[in-house]
mmCIF file of C-alpha atoms in Angstrom:
data_model
loop_
_atom_site.group_PDB
_atom_site.id
_atom_site.type_symbol
_atom_site.label_atom_id
_atom_site.label_comp_id
_atom_site.label_asym_id
_atom_site.label_seq_id
_atom_site.Cartn_x
_atom_site.Cartn_y
_atom_site.Cartn_z
ATOM 1 C CA UNK A 22 120.191 170.938 79.492
ATOM 2 C CA UNK A 23 118.746 170.397 75.793
ATOM 3 C CA UNK A 24 119.650 166.836 75.980
ATOM 4 C CA UNK A 25 118.043 166.615 79.473
ATOM 5 C CA UNK A 26 114.700 168.489 78.263
ATOM 6 C CA UNK A 27 114.539 166.163 74.878
ATOM 7 C CA UNK A 28 114.802 162.952 77.341
ATOM 8 C CA UNK A 29 111.662 164.328 79.354
ATOM 9 C CA UNK A 30 110.079 165.240 75.816
ATOM 10 C CA UNK A 31 110.305 169.134 76.128
ATOM 11 C CA UNK A 32 111.007 170.644 72.945
ATOM 12 C CA UNK A 33 111.888 174.353 73.509
ATOM 13 C CA UNK A 34 111.044 175.177 69.742
ATOM 14 C CA UNK A 35 112.844 179.029 70.101
ATOM 15 C CA UNK A 36 116.480 178.961 70.887
ATOM 16 C CA UNK A 37 118.385 181.461 69.703
ATOM 17 C CA UNK A 38 121.708 182.957 70.840
ATOM 18 C CA UNK A 39 119.669 185.280 73.006
ATOM 19 C CA UNK A 40 117.947 182.412 74.757
ATOM 20 C CA UNK A 41 121.275 180.887 76.005
ATOM 21 C CA UNK A 42 123.009 182.635 78.937
ATOM 22 C CA UNK A 43 126.608 181.529 79.755
ATOM 23 C CA UNK A 44 126.469 181.335 83.902
ATOM 24 C CA UNK A 45 129.177 181.117 86.755
ATOM 25 C CA UNK A 46 127.767 178.200 88.900
ATOM 26 C CA UNK A 47 130.148 177.572 91.914
ATOM 27 C CA UNK A 48 133.175 178.743 89.743
ATOM 28 C CA UNK A 49 131.965 176.315 86.799
ATOM 29 C CA UNK A 50 130.937 178.056 83.475
ATOM 30 C CA UNK A 51 127.278 176.534 82.905
ATOM 31 C CA UNK A 52 125.045 177.021 79.620
ATOM 32 C CA UNK A 53 121.465 177.791 80.811
ATOM 33 C CA UNK A 54 118.764 177.660 78.323
ATOM 34 C CA UNK A 55 115.821 180.905 79.311
ATOM 35 C CA UNK A 56 112.457 181.495 77.905
ATOM 36 C CA UNK A 57 110.829 178.325 77.570
ATOM 37 C CA UNK A 58 107.591 180.278 76.264
ATOM 38 C CA UNK A 59 106.622 178.369 73.315
ATOM 39 C CA UNK A 60 107.998 174.627 74.568
ATOM 40 C CA UNK A 61 105.938 171.867 73.591
ATOM 41 C CA UNK A 62 105.772 167.922 74.877
ATOM 42 C CA UNK A 63 106.969 166.340 72.012
ATOM 43 C CA UNK A 64 103.996 163.562 72.379
ATOM 44 C CA UNK A 65 101.371 166.392 72.844
ATOM 45 C CA UNK A 66 98.407 166.226 70.943
ATOM 46 C CA UNK A 67 97.316 169.719 72.066
ATOM 47 C CA UNK A 68 96.014 171.750 69.179
ATOM 48 C CA UNK A 69 97.098 175.479 70.722
ATOM 49 C CA UNK A 70 99.397 175.703 68.319
ATOM 50 C CA UNK A 71 99.539 172.654 66.167
ATOM 51 C CA UNK A 72 99.670 173.507 62.470
ATOM 52 C CA UNK A 73 101.125 177.084 63.105
ATOM 53 C CA UNK A 74 104.870 178.435 62.563
ATOM 54 C CA UNK A 75 106.082 178.945 66.012
ATOM 55 C CA UNK A 76 109.566 180.305 66.857
ATOM 56 C CA UNK A 77 111.980 182.793 65.372
ATOM 57 C CA UNK A 78 112.574 182.190 61.799
ATOM 58 C CA UNK A 79 116.330 182.236 61.599
ATOM 59 C CA UNK A 80 116.797 179.331 63.792
ATOM 60 C CA UNK A 81 113.950 177.383 62.655
ATOM 61 C CA UNK A 82 113.561 173.786 61.430
ATOM 62 C CA UNK A 83 111.964 172.855 57.946
ATOM 63 C CA UNK A 84 109.267 170.881 59.760
ATOM 64 C CA UNK A 85 108.899 174.157 62.102
ATOM 65 C CA UNK A 86 108.361 176.315 58.845
ATOM 66 C CA UNK A 87 106.026 173.967 57.283
ATOM 67 C CA UNK A 88 103.673 173.623 60.664
ATOM 68 C CA UNK A 89 104.525 170.448 61.358
ATOM 69 C CA UNK A 90 104.975 168.525 64.354
ATOM 70 C CA UNK A 91 108.726 168.691 65.995
ATOM 71 C CA UNK A 92 110.565 166.566 68.094
ATOM 72 C CA UNK A 93 113.687 167.247 70.269
ATOM 73 C CA UNK A 94 116.022 167.403 67.122
ATOM 74 C CA UNK A 95 114.053 170.768 66.277
ATOM 75 C CA UNK A 96 116.376 171.826 69.104
ATOM 76 C CA UNK A 97 119.304 170.173 67.479
ATOM 77 C CA UNK A 98 119.052 171.968 64.436
ATOM 78 C CA UNK A 99 118.552 175.494 66.322
ATOM 79 C CA UNK A 100 121.948 174.700 67.875
ATOM 80 C CA UNK A 101 123.428 173.842 64.525
ATOM 81 C CA UNK A 102 122.204 177.244 63.335
ATOM 82 C CA UNK A 103 123.201 178.762 66.307
ATOM 83 C CA UNK A 104 126.869 177.440 65.883
ATOM 84 C CA UNK A 105 126.812 178.032 62.062
ATOM 85 C CA UNK A 106 126.094 182.125 63.017
ATOM 86 C CA UNK A 107 129.037 181.810 65.454
ATOM 87 C CA UNK A 108 131.270 180.542 63.245
ATOM 88 C CA UNK A 109 130.806 182.557 60.276
ATOM 89 C CA UNK A 110 129.347 185.856 61.786
ATOM 90 C CA UNK A 111 125.847 185.238 59.703
ATOM 91 C CA UNK A 112 122.814 183.612 60.027
ATOM 92 C CA UNK A 113 122.430 180.492 58.236
ATOM 93 C CA UNK A 114 119.134 181.697 56.547
ATOM 94 C CA UNK A 115 117.996 185.356 55.882
ATOM 95 C CA UNK A 116 115.755 186.870 53.279
ATOM 96 C CA UNK A 117 114.071 189.935 52.349
ATOM 97 C CA UNK A 118 110.665 189.082 54.331
ATOM 98 C CA UNK A 119 109.098 185.939 56.394
ATOM 99 C CA UNK A 120 108.138 183.921 53.609
ATOM 100 C CA UNK A 121 110.914 183.988 51.462
ATOM 101 C CA UNK A 122 113.082 182.913 54.676
ATOM 102 C CA UNK A 123 110.657 180.375 55.275
ATOM 103 C CA UNK A 124 110.840 178.996 51.342
ATOM 104 C CA UNK A 125 114.844 179.138 52.232
ATOM 105 C CA UNK A 126 114.807 177.071 55.227
ATOM 106 C CA UNK A 127 112.648 174.282 53.617
ATOM 107 C CA UNK A 128 114.322 173.997 50.434
ATOM 108 C CA UNK A 129 117.724 175.243 50.703
ATOM 109 C CA UNK A 130 121.010 174.967 52.482
ATOM 110 C CA UNK A 131 122.912 178.040 53.433
ATOM 111 C CA UNK A 132 126.617 179.028 52.044
ATOM 112 C CA UNK A 133 129.221 176.738 52.903
ATOM 113 C CA UNK A 134 130.976 177.588 55.987
ATOM 114 C CA UNK A 135 134.319 176.733 54.897
ATOM 115 C CA UNK A 136 133.897 179.822 52.302
ATOM 116 C CA UNK A 137 133.988 182.179 55.921
ATOM 117 C CA UNK A 138 137.477 180.809 56.937
ATOM 118 C CA UNK A 139 140.454 178.626 56.003
ATOM 119 C CA UNK A 140 140.429 175.250 57.958
ATOM 120 C CA UNK A 141 136.470 174.884 58.304
ATOM 121 C CA UNK A 142 136.050 171.590 56.120
ATOM 122 C CA UNK A 143 135.416 169.460 58.949
ATOM 123 C CA UNK A 144 132.814 172.165 60.276
ATOM 124 C CA UNK A 145 131.382 171.718 56.541
ATOM 125 C CA UNK A 146 130.643 167.959 57.347
ATOM 126 C CA UNK A 147 129.270 168.946 60.761
ATOM 127 C CA UNK A 148 126.951 171.384 60.145
ATOM 128 C CA UNK A 149 125.696 169.270 57.372
ATOM 129 C CA UNK A 150 124.531 167.262 59.959
ATOM 130 C CA UNK A 151 123.270 169.758 62.019
ATOM 131 C CA UNK A 152 121.202 171.861 59.664
ATOM 132 C CA UNK A 153 119.965 168.295 57.813
ATOM 133 C CA UNK A 154 116.806 168.951 56.131
ATOM 134 C CA UNK A 155 115.146 165.714 57.573
ATOM 135 C CA UNK A 156 115.081 165.123 61.398
ATOM 136 C CA UNK A 157 116.085 161.676 61.042
ATOM 137 C CA UNK A 158 119.455 163.025 59.419
ATOM 138 C CA UNK A 159 120.431 165.009 62.190
ATOM 139 C CA UNK A 160 122.447 164.640 65.515
ATOM 140 C CA UNK A 161 120.384 162.920 68.542
ATOM 141 C CA UNK A 162 121.825 164.481 71.489
ATOM 142 C CA UNK A 163 123.018 168.435 72.074
ATOM 143 C CA UNK A 164 126.262 167.181 73.338
ATOM 144 C CA UNK A 165 126.810 164.990 70.033
ATOM 145 C CA UNK A 166 126.626 168.257 68.320
ATOM 146 C CA UNK A 167 128.779 169.927 70.534
ATOM 147 C CA UNK A 168 131.635 167.072 70.691
ATOM 148 C CA UNK A 169 131.309 167.053 66.543
ATOM 149 C CA UNK A 170 131.914 170.828 66.577
ATOM 150 C CA UNK A 171 135.024 170.589 68.865
ATOM 151 C CA UNK A 172 136.405 167.723 67.108
ATOM 152 C CA UNK A 173 135.994 169.419 64.017
ATOM 153 C CA UNK A 174 137.352 172.683 65.079
ATOM 154 C CA UNK A 175 140.687 170.732 66.397
ATOM 155 C CA UNK A 176 140.529 169.249 62.899
ATOM 156 C CA UNK A 177 139.725 165.823 64.617
ATOM 157 C CA UNK A 178 136.525 164.696 63.412
ATOM 158 C CA UNK A 179 135.770 160.735 63.251
ATOM 159 C CA UNK A 180 135.740 159.358 59.978
ATOM 160 C CA UNK A 181 132.109 158.008 60.325
ATOM 161 C CA UNK A 182 130.605 161.620 61.366
ATOM 162 C CA UNK A 183 132.696 163.290 58.237
ATOM 163 C CA UNK A 184 131.550 160.564 56.050
ATOM 164 C CA UNK A 185 127.987 161.042 57.170
ATOM 165 C CA UNK A 186 128.070 164.659 56.341
ATOM 166 C CA UNK A 187 130.017 164.308 53.246
ATOM 167 C CA UNK A 188 126.982 161.873 52.240
ATOM 168 C CA UNK A 189 124.480 164.942 53.523
ATOM 169 C CA UNK A 190 126.408 167.569 51.560
ATOM 170 C CA UNK A 191 125.868 165.273 48.079
ATOM 171 C CA UNK A 192 122.277 165.307 48.862
ATOM 172 C CA UNK A 193 121.866 168.836 49.956
ATOM 173 C CA UNK A 194 124.823 170.524 48.455
ATOM 174 C CA UNK A 195 125.617 174.377 49.986
ATOM 175 C CA UNK A 196 124.550 177.392 48.531
#
């Protein structure tokens, strides 16, 4: 669903665990995305929210935290932040107040996921890509992130993805 929205130029801008719903559709489980209330068109020049911080801070991209324009990779980042919380049991970023939280999102990386459990070294690389500070360093598609997470959890992450994640971890070290 996220990939399809991105192909149409729609950016959700507020993906959170509460906006994802696992539904049973004709006997198959399928993820549904809810609440497109602050969605935008990536090519939009509208000014309603331009220059303003929009979304739930815990899952917000660095560019959102700065009030900059976003594209479909903002939703990929949010999915990586949700994955981080799913794997570690903690949000990637948290602070005593909104300004300190936004500062962390823009300038720091969270704790290394492998600090929370065994056999998560490959997840470190995947989430380094998913939570990259620059949109161009992130996955292009949600299904790429999902496939990489599955492979990493199975201990079978593609060498090139692992190397890409390692490069990003050197550029932006985990806290």
